[in-house]
């Protein structure tokens, strides 16, 4: 495993729309492993492939320690409710703001074994899922901020 460099705000990569993964190659598996390591080293609860310079629809989320969710070609298939909570991003260090997100989301994705699965989350997990999926479409949390924290 290797720790990857995290692309910072201002780099065009963060505003690009990522391409789907067509085949789960050993490179994709290595990328997932490296993304998990990079997220943990940075004390983040999520990381998307464009944040490490790869324009593919891949993200990892770990809201509860040891419970990594690896997402390949993820899509939100259901959402409900609303929450307004604090959010930040490893690509925008030092900046925190209150965003509006759904309270509950269900995401359908493929895992590293090529199997489709659904994951549902509320609260922080819902926020993290929305945040990471946004990255795959070139969107950042600052696009959703209603006010910044001092
Ligand atoms: Ni982010």
Short mmCIF file of C-alpha atoms and ligand atoms in Angstrom, two decimals:
data_model
loop_
_atom_site.label_atom_id
_atom_site.label_comp_id
_atom_site.label_asym_id
_atom_site.label_seq_id
_atom_site.Cartn_x
_atom_site.Cartn_y
_atom_site.Cartn_z
CA UNK A 1 0.00 0.00 0.00
CA UNK A 2 1.09 3.55 -0.57
CA UNK A 3 0.04 6.90 0.68
CA UNK A 4 -1.06 9.14 -2.19
CA UNK A 5 -0.86 12.91 -2.53
CA UNK A 6 -4.16 14.68 -1.99
CA UNK A 7 -5.06 17.22 -4.67
CA UNK A 8 -5.87 20.60 -3.15
CA UNK A 9 -8.55 23.17 -4.00
CA UNK A 10 -7.63 25.24 -7.03
CA UNK A 11 -6.54 22.21 -9.06
CA UNK A 12 -8.82 21.65 -12.10
CA UNK A 13 -8.93 17.92 -11.39
CA UNK A 14 -11.42 18.54 -8.59
CA UNK A 15 -13.92 20.09 -11.03
CA UNK A 16 -13.89 17.30 -13.63
CA UNK A 17 -16.60 14.67 -14.11
CA UNK A 18 -15.15 11.21 -13.56
CA UNK A 19 -15.54 8.28 -15.95
CA UNK A 20 -17.12 4.99 -14.85
CA UNK A 21 -14.94 1.99 -14.05
CA UNK A 22 -15.56 -0.57 -16.78
CA UNK A 23 -13.43 -3.39 -15.46
CA UNK A 24 -12.08 -4.07 -11.98
CA UNK A 25 -8.40 -4.52 -12.74
CA UNK A 26 -5.56 -5.05 -10.25
CA UNK A 27 -4.91 -1.31 -10.65
CA UNK A 28 -8.38 -0.55 -9.32
CA UNK A 29 -7.81 -2.84 -6.32
CA UNK A 30 -4.46 -1.17 -5.58
CA UNK A 31 -6.08 2.24 -5.91
CA UNK A 32 -8.79 1.27 -3.38
CA UNK A 33 -6.14 0.04 -0.91
CA UNK A 34 -4.07 3.19 -1.37
CA UNK A 35 -7.11 5.45 -1.02
CA UNK A 36 -8.07 3.80 2.29
CA UNK A 37 -4.53 4.26 3.60
CA UNK A 38 -4.42 7.87 2.41
CA UNK A 39 -7.82 8.67 3.97
CA UNK A 40 -6.79 7.15 7.31
CA UNK A 41 -3.41 8.90 7.39
CA UNK A 42 -5.17 12.21 6.75
CA UNK A 43 -7.80 11.47 9.45
CA UNK A 44 -10.57 11.83 6.89
CA UNK A 45 -13.89 9.98 6.81
CA UNK A 46 -14.00 9.79 3.04
CA UNK A 47 -11.90 10.16 -0.09
CA UNK A 48 -12.77 10.18 -3.79
CA UNK A 49 -10.49 9.18 -6.68
CA UNK A 50 -10.23 12.69 -8.20
CA UNK A 51 -8.74 13.81 -4.86
CA UNK A 52 -5.75 11.62 -5.67
CA UNK A 53 -5.71 12.71 -9.31
CA UNK A 54 -7.64 9.77 -10.80
CA UNK A 55 -10.73 10.70 -12.80
CA UNK A 56 -12.65 7.47 -12.17
CA UNK A 57 -15.90 6.86 -10.28
CA UNK A 58 -14.33 5.39 -7.14
CA UNK A 59 -14.65 6.51 -3.52
CA UNK A 60 -14.04 5.21 -0.01
CA UNK A 61 -15.90 6.15 3.18
CA UNK A 62 -15.09 5.27 6.80
CA UNK A 63 -17.38 7.00 9.24
CA UNK A 64 -17.03 4.30 11.91
CA UNK A 65 -13.52 3.07 12.51
CA UNK A 66 -12.88 -0.24 10.81
CA UNK A 67 -16.04 -0.02 8.69
CA UNK A 68 -14.68 0.93 5.30
CA UNK A 69 -17.15 1.23 2.46
CA UNK A 70 -15.54 0.93 -0.96
CA UNK A 71 -17.67 2.34 -3.75
CA UNK A 72 -17.14 1.71 -7.45
CA UNK A 73 -19.56 3.48 -9.84
CA UNK A 74 -21.82 4.58 -6.96
CA UNK A 75 -25.23 6.17 -7.49
CA UNK A 76 -27.74 7.61 -5.05
CA UNK A 77 -30.91 5.59 -5.57
CA UNK A 78 -32.99 7.05 -2.71
CA UNK A 79 -32.84 9.97 -0.32
CA UNK A 80 -35.11 11.51 2.29
CA UNK A 81 -35.23 14.28 4.85
CA UNK A 82 -32.77 17.11 5.38
CA UNK A 83 -29.86 17.87 7.70
CA UNK A 84 -27.77 20.98 8.21
CA UNK A 85 -24.42 20.01 9.71
CA UNK A 86 -20.75 20.92 9.55
CA UNK A 87 -18.68 19.62 6.66
CA UNK A 88 -15.08 19.86 5.54
CA UNK A 89 -12.89 18.27 2.87
CA UNK A 90 -9.32 16.91 2.79
CA UNK A 91 -8.81 18.91 -0.43
CA UNK A 92 -9.86 22.16 1.26
CA UNK A 93 -7.91 22.07 4.52
CA UNK A 94 -8.92 24.39 7.32
CA UNK A 95 -12.31 25.27 5.85
CA UNK A 96 -15.55 24.17 7.51
CA UNK A 97 -19.09 25.10 6.69
CA UNK A 98 -22.68 24.13 7.30
CA UNK A 99 -24.22 22.34 4.33
CA UNK A 100 -27.70 21.15 3.49
CA UNK A 101 -27.82 17.43 2.75
CA UNK A 102 -30.43 14.65 2.85
CA UNK A 103 -30.77 13.03 6.29
CA UNK A 104 -30.97 9.53 4.77
CA UNK A 105 -29.50 8.20 1.54
CA UNK A 106 -29.22 4.85 -0.15
CA UNK A 107 -26.34 4.33 -2.55
CA UNK A 108 -25.99 1.48 -5.05
CA UNK A 109 -22.43 0.61 -6.02
CA UNK A 110 -20.11 -2.20 -7.04
CA UNK A 111 -17.55 -3.65 -4.62
CA UNK A 112 -13.99 -4.77 -5.39
CA UNK A 113 -15.27 -8.27 -6.23
CA UNK A 114 -17.56 -6.88 -8.94
CA UNK A 115 -20.70 -7.45 -6.87
CA UNK A 116 -23.47 -4.85 -6.73
CA UNK A 117 -24.59 -3.78 -3.25
CA UNK A 118 -26.71 -1.11 -1.60
CA UNK A 119 -25.65 0.88 1.45
CA UNK A 120 -28.03 3.07 3.43
CA UNK A 121 -26.93 5.72 5.87
CA UNK A 122 -28.26 8.53 8.02
CA UNK A 123 -26.63 11.55 9.58
CA UNK A 124 -22.85 11.61 9.18
CA UNK A 125 -22.79 8.56 6.90
CA UNK A 126 -25.40 10.13 4.61
CA UNK A 127 -23.35 13.32 4.52
CA UNK A 128 -20.13 11.48 3.77
CA UNK A 129 -21.75 9.46 0.99
CA UNK A 130 -23.21 12.60 -0.63
CA UNK A 131 -19.91 14.46 -0.25
CA UNK A 132 -17.81 11.70 -1.85
CA UNK A 133 -20.30 11.07 -4.68
CA UNK A 134 -20.30 14.80 -5.41
CA UNK A 135 -16.53 14.66 -5.95
CA UNK A 136 -17.12 12.22 -8.83
CA UNK A 137 -19.11 14.93 -10.61
CA UNK A 138 -16.67 17.73 -9.89
CA UNK A 139 -18.76 19.15 -7.06
CA UNK A 140 -17.36 20.29 -3.72
CA UNK A 141 -18.94 20.86 -0.31
CA UNK A 142 -18.40 24.60 -0.68
CA UNK A 143 -21.07 24.48 -3.43
CA UNK A 144 -23.58 23.49 -0.71
CA UNK A 145 -22.47 25.72 2.14
CA UNK A 146 -25.16 27.94 3.63
CA UNK A 147 -22.78 29.50 6.16
CA UNK A 148 -19.16 29.19 7.19
CA UNK A 149 -18.05 28.41 10.70
CA UNK A 150 -15.78 30.90 12.41
NI1 LIG B 1 -14.03 16.09 -0.04
#
